[in-house]
PDB file of N, CA and C in Angstrom:
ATOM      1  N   UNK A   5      86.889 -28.742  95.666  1.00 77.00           N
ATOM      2  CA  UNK A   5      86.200 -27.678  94.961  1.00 77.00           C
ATOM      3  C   UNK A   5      87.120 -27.137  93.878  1.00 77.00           C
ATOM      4  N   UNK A   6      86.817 -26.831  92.503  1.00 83.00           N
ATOM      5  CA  UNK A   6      87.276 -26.265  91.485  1.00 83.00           C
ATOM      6  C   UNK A   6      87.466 -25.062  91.989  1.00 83.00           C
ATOM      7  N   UNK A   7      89.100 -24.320  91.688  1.00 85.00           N
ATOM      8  CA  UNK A   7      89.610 -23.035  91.494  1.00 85.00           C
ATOM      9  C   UNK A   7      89.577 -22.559  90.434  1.00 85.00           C
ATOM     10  N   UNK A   8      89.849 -23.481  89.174  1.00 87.00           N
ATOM     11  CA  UNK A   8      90.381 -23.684  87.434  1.00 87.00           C
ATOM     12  C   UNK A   8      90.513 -24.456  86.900  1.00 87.00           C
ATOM     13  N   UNK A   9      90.390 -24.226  85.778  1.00 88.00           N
ATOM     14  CA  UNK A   9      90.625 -25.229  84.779  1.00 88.00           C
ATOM     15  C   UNK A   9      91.546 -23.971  83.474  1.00 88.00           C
ATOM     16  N   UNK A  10      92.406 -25.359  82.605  1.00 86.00           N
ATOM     17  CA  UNK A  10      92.808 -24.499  82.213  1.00 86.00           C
ATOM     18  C   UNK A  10      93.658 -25.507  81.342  1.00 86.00           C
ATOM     19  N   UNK A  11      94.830 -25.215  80.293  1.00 87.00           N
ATOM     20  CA  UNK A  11      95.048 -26.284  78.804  1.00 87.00           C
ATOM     21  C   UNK A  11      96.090 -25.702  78.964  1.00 87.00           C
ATOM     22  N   UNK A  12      97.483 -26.556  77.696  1.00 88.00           N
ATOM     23  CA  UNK A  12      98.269 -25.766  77.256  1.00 88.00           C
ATOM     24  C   UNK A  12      97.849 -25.808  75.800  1.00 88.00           C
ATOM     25  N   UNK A  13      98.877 -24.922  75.747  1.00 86.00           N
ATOM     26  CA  UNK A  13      98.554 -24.991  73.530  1.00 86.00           C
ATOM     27  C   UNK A  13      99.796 -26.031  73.338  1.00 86.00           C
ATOM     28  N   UNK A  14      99.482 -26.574  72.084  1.00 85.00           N
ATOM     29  CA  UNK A  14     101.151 -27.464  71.946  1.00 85.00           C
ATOM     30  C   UNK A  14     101.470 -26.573  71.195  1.00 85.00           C
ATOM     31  N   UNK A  15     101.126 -25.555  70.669  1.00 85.00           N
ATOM     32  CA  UNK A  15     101.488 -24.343  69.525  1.00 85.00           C
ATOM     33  C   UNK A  15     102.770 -23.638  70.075  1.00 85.00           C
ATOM     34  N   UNK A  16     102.450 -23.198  71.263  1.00 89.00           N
ATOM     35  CA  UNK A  16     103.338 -22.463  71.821  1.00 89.00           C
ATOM     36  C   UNK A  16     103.738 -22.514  73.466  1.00 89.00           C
ATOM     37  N   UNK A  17     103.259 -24.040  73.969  1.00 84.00           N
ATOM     38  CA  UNK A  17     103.455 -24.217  75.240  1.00 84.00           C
ATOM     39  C   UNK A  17     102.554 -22.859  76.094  1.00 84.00           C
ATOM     40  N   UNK A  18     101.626 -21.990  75.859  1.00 82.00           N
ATOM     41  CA  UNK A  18     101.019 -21.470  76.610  1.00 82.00           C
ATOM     42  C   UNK A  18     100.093 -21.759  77.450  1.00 82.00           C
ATOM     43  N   UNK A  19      99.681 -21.024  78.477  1.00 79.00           N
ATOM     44  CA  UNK A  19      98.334 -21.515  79.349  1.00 79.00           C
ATOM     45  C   UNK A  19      97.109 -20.804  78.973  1.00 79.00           C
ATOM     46  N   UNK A  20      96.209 -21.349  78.702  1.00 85.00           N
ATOM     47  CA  UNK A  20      94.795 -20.367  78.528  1.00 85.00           C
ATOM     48  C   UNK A  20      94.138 -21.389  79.566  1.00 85.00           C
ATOM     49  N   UNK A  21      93.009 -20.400  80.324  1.00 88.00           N
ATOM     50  CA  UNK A  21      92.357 -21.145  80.933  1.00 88.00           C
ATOM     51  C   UNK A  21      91.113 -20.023  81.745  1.00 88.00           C
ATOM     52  N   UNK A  22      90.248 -20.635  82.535  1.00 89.00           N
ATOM     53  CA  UNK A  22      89.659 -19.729  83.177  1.00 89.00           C
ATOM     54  C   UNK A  22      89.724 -19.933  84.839  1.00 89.00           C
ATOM     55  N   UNK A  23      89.726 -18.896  86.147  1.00 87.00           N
ATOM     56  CA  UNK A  23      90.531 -19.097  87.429  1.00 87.00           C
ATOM     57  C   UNK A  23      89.143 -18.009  88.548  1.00 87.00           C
ATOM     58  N   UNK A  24      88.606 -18.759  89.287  1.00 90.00           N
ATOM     59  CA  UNK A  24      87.955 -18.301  90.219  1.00 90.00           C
ATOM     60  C   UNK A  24      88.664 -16.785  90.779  1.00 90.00           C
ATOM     61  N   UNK A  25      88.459 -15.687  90.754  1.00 88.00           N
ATOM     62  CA  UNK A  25      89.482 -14.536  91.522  1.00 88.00           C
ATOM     63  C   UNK A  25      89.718 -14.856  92.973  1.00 88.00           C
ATOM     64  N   UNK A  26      89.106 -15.477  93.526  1.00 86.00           N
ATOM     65  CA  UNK A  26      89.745 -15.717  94.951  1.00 86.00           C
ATOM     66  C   UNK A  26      90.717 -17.040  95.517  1.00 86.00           C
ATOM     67  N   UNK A  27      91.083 -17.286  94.322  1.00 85.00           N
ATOM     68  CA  UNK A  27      91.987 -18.563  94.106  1.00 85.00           C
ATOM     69  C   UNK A  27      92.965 -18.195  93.124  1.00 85.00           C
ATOM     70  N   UNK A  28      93.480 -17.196  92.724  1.00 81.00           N
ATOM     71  CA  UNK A  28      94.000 -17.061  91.204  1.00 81.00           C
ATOM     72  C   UNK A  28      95.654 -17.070  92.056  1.00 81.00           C
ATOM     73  N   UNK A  29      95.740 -16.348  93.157  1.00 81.00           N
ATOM     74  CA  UNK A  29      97.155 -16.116  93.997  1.00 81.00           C
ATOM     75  C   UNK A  29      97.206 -17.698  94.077  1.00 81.00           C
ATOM     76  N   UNK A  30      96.684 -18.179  94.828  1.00 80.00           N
ATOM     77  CA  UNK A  30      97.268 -20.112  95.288  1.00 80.00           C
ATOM     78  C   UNK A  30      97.726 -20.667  94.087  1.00 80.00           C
ATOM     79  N   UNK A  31      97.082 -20.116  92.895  1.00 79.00           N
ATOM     80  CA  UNK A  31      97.926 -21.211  91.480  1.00 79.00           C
ATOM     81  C   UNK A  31      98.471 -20.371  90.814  1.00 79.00           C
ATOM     82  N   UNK A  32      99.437 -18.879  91.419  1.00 79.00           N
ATOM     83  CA  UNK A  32     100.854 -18.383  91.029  1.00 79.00           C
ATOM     84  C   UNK A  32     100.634 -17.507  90.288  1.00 79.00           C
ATOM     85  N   UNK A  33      99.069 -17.431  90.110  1.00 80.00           N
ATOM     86  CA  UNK A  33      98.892 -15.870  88.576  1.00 80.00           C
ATOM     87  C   UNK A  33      98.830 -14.321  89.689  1.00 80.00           C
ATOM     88  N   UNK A  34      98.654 -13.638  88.390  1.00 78.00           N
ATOM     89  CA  UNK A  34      98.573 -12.711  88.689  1.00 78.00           C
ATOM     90  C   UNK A  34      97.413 -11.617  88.282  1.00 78.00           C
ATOM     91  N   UNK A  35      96.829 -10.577  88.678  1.00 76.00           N
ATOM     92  CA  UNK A  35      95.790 -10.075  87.912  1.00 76.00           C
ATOM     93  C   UNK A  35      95.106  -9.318  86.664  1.00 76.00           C
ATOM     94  N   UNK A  36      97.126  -9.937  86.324  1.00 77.00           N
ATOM     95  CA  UNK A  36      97.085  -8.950  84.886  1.00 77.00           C
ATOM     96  C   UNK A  36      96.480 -10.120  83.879  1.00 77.00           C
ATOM     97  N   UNK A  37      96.650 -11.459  84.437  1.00 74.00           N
ATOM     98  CA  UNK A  37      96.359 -12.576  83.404  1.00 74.00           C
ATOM     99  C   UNK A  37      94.775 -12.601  83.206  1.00 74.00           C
ATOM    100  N   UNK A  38      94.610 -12.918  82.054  1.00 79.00           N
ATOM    101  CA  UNK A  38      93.081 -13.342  81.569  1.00 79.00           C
ATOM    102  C   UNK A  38      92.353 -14.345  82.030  1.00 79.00           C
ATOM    103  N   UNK A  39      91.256 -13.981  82.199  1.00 87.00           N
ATOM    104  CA  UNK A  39      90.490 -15.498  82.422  1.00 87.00           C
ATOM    105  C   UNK A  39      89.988 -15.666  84.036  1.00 87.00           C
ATOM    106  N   UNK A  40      90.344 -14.146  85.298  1.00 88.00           N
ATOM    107  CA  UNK A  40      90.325 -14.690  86.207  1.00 88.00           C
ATOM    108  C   UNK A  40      88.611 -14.031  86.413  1.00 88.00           C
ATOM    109  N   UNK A  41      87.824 -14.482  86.821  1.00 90.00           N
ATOM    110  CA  UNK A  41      86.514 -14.245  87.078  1.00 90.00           C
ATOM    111  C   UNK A  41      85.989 -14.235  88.494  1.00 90.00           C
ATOM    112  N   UNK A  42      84.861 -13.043  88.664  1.00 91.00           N
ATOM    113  CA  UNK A  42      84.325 -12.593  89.768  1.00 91.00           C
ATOM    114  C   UNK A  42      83.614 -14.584  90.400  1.00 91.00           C
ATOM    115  N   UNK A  43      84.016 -13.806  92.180  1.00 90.00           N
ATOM    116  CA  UNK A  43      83.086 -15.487  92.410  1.00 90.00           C
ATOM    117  C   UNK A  43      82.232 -15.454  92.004  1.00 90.00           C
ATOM    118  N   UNK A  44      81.222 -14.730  91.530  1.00 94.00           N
ATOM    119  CA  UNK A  44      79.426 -14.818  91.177  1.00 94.00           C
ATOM    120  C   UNK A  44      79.691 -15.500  89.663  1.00 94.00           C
ATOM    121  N   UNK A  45      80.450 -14.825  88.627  1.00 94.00           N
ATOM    122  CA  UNK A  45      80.625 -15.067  87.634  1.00 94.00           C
ATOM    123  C   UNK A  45      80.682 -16.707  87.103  1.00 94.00           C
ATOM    124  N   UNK A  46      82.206 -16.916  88.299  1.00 92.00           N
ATOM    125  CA  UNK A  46      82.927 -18.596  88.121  1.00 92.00           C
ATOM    126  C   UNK A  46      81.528 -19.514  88.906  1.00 92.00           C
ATOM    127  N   UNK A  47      80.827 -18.776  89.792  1.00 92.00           N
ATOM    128  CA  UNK A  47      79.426 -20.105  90.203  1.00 92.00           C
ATOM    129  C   UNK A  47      78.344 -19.961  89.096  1.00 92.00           C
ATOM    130  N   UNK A  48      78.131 -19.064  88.503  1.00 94.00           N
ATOM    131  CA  UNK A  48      77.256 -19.168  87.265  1.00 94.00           C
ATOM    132  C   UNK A  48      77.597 -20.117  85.757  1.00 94.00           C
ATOM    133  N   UNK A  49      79.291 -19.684  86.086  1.00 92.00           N
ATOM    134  CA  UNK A  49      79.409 -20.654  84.703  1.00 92.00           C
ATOM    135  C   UNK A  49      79.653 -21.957  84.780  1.00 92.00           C
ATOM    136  N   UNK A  50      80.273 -22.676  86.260  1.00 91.00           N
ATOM    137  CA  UNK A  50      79.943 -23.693  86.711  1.00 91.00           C
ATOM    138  C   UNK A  50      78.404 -24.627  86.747  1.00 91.00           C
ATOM    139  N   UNK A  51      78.058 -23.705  86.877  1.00 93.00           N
ATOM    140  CA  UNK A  51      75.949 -24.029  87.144  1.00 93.00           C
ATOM    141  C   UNK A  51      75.576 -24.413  85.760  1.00 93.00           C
ATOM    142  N   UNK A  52      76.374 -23.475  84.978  1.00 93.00           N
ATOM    143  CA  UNK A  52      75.376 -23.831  83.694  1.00 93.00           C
ATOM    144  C   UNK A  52      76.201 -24.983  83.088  1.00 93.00           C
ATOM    145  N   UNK A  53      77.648 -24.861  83.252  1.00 91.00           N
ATOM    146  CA  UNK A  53      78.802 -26.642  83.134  1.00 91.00           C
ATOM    147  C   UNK A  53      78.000 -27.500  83.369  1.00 91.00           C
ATOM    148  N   UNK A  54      77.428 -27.592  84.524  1.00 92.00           N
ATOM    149  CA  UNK A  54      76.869 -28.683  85.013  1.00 92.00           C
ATOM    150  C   UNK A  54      75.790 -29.374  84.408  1.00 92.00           C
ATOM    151  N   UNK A  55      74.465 -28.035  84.488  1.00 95.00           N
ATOM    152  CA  UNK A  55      73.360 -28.429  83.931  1.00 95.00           C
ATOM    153  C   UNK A  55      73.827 -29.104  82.572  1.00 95.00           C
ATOM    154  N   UNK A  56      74.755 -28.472  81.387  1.00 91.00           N
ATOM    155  CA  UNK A  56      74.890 -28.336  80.450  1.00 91.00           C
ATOM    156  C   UNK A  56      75.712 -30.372  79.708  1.00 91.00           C
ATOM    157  N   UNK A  57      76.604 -30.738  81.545  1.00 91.00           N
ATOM    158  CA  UNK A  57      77.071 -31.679  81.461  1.00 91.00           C
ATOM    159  C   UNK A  57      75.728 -32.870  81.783  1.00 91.00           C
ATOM    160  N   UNK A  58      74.802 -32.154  82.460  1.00 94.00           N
ATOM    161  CA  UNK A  58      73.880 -33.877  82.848  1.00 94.00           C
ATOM    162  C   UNK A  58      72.925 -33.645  82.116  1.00 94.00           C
ATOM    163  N   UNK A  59      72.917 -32.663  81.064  1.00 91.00           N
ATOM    164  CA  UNK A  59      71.934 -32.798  79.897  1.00 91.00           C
ATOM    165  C   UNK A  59      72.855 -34.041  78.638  1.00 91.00           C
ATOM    166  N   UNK A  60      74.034 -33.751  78.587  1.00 87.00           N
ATOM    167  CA  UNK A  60      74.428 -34.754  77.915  1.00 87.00           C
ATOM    168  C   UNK A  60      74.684 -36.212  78.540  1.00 87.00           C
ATOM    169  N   UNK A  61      74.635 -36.286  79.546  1.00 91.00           N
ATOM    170  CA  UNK A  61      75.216 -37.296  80.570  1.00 91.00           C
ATOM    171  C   UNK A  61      73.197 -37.804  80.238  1.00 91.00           C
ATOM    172  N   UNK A  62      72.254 -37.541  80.532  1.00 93.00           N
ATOM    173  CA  UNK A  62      70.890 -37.994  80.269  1.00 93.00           C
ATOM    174  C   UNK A  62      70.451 -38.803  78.470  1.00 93.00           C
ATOM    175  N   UNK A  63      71.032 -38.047  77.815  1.00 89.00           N
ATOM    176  CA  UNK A  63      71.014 -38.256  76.375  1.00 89.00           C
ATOM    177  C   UNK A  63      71.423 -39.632  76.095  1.00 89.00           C
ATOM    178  N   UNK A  64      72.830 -39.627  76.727  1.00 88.00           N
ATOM    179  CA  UNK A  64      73.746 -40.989  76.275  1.00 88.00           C
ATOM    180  C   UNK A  64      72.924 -42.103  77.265  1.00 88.00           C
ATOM    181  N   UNK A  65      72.615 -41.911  78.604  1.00 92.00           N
ATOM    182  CA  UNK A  65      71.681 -43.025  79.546  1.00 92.00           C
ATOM    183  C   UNK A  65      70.663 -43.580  78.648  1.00 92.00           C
ATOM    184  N   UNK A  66      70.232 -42.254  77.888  1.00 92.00           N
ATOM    185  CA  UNK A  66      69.025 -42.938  77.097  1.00 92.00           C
ATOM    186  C   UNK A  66      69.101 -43.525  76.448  1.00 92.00           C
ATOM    187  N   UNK A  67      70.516 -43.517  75.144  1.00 88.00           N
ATOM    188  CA  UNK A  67      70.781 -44.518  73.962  1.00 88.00           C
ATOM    189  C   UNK A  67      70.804 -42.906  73.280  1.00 88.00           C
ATOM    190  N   UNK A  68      70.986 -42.386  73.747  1.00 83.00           N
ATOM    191  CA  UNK A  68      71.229 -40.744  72.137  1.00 83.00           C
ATOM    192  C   UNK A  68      72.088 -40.718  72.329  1.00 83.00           C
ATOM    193  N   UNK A  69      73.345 -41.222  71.420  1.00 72.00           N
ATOM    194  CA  UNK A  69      74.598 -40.962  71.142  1.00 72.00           C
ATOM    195  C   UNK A  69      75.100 -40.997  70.409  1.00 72.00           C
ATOM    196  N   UNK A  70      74.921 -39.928  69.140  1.00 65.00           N
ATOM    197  CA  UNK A  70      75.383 -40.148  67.872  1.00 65.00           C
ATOM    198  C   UNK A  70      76.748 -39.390  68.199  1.00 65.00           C
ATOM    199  N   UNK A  71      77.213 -40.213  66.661  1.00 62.00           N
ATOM    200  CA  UNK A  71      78.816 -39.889  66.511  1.00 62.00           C
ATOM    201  C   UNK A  71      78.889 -39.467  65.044  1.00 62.00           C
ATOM    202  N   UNK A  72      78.574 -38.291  64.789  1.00 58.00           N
ATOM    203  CA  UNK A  72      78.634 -37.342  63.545  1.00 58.00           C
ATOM    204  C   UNK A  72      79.270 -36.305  63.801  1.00 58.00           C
ATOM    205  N   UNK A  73      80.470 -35.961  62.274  1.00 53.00           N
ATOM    206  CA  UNK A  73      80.350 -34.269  62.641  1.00 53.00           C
ATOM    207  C   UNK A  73      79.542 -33.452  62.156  1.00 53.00           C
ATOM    208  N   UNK A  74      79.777 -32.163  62.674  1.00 56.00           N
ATOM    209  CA  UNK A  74      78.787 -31.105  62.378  1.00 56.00           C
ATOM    210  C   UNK A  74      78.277 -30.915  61.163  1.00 56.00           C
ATOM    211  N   UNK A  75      79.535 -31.193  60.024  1.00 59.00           N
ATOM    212  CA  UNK A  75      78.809 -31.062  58.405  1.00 59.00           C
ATOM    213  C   UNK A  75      79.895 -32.229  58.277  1.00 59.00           C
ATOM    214  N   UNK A  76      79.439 -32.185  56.874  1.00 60.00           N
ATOM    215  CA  UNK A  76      80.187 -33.270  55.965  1.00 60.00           C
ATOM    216  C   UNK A  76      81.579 -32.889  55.498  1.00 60.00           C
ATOM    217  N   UNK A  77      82.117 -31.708  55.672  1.00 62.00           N
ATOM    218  CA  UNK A  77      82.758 -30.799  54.933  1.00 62.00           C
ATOM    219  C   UNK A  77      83.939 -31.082  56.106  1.00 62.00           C
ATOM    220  N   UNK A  78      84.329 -32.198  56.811  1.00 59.00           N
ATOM    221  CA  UNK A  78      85.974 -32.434  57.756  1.00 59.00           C
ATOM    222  C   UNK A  78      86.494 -33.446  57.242  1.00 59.00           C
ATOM    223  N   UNK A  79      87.846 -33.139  57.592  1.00 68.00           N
ATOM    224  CA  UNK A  79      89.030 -33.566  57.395  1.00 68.00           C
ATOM    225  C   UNK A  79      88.986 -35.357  56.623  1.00 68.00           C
ATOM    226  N   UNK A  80      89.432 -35.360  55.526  1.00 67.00           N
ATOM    227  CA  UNK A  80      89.622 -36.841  55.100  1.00 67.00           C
ATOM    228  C   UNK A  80      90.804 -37.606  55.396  1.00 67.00           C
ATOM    229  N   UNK A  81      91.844 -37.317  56.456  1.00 71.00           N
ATOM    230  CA  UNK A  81      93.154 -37.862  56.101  1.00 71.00           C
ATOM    231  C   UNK A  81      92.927 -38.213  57.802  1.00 71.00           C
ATOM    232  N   UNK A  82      92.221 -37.876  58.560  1.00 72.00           N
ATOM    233  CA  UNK A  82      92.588 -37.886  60.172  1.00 72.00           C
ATOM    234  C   UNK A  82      91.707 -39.415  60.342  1.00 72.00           C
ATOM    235  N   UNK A  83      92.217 -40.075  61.579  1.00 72.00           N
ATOM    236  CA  UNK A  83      91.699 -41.363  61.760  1.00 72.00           C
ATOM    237  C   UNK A  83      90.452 -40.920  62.783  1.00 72.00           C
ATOM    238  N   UNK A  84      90.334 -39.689  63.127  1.00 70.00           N
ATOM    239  CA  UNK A  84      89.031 -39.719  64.263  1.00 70.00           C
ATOM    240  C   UNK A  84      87.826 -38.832  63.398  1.00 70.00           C
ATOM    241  N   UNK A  85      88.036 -38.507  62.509  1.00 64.00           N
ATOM    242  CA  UNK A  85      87.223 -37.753  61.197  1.00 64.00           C
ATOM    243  C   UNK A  85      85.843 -38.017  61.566  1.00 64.00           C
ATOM    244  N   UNK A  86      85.094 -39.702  62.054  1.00 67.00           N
ATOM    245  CA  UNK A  86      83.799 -39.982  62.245  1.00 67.00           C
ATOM    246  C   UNK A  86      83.560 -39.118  63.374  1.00 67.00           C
ATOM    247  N   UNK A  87      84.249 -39.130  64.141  1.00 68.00           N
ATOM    248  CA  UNK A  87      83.763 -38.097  65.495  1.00 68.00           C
ATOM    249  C   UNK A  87      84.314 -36.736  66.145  1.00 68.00           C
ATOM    250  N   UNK A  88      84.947 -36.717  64.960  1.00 65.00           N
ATOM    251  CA  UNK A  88      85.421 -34.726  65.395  1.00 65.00           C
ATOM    252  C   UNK A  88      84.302 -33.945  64.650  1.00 65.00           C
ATOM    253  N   UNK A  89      84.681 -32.581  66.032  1.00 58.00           N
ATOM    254  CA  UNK A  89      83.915 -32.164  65.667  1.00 58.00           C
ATOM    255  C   UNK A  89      84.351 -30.548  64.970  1.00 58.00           C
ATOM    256  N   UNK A  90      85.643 -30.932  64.536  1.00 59.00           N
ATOM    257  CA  UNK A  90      86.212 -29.832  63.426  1.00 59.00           C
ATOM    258  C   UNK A  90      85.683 -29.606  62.540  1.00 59.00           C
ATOM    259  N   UNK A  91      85.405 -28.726  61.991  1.00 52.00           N
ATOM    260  CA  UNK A  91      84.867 -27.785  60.744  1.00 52.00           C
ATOM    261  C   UNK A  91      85.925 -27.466  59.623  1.00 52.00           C
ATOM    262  N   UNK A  92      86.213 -27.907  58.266  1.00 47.00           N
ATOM    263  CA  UNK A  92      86.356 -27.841  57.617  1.00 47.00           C
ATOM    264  C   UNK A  92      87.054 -26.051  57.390  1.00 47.00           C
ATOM    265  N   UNK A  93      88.065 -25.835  56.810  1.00 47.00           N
ATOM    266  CA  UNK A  93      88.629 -24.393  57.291  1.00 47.00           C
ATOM    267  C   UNK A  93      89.179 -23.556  58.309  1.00 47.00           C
ATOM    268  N   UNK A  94      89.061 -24.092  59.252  1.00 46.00           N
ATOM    269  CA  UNK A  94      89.185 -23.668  61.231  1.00 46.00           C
ATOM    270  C   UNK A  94      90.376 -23.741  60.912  1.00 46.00           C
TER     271      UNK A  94
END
């Protein structure tokens, strides 16, 4: 069962992430840190992860899988340019 999920930055070696509150002690935080959420909260946003993951997971079964970005307006120098989905200015 998921407690968290959670990244570093390579910016500054930090952690951002988001942490079930009744699991946040077992992976060393504390309650001053951000991101830790009520259980009702972390099963709602899980629920909608999910739905949100086998709506795309249905798309690609079908053959819908385009590989565009959002506008025309990204990056010309990067080799993954056809399929990021960076925005121009960010």
């Amino acid at each position: 069962r998921c407690a968290g999920v959670s990244f570093y930055k390579i910016r500054d070696g930090g952690r951002s992430g988001l942490w079930q509150e009744n699991h946040y002690q077992d992976l060393g935080l504390t309650k001053r840190n951000a991101g830790i959420l009520p259980v009702q909260e972390w099963e709602e946003l899980t629920s909608l992860f999910t739905q949100s993951l086998r709506g795309y997971l249905e798309k690609i079964f079908s053959g819908e899988f385009p590989i565009a970005p959002r506008n025309e307006q990204v990056c010309t120098f990067c080799a993954y340019r056809s399929i990021c989905r960076r925005e121009a200015g960010q």
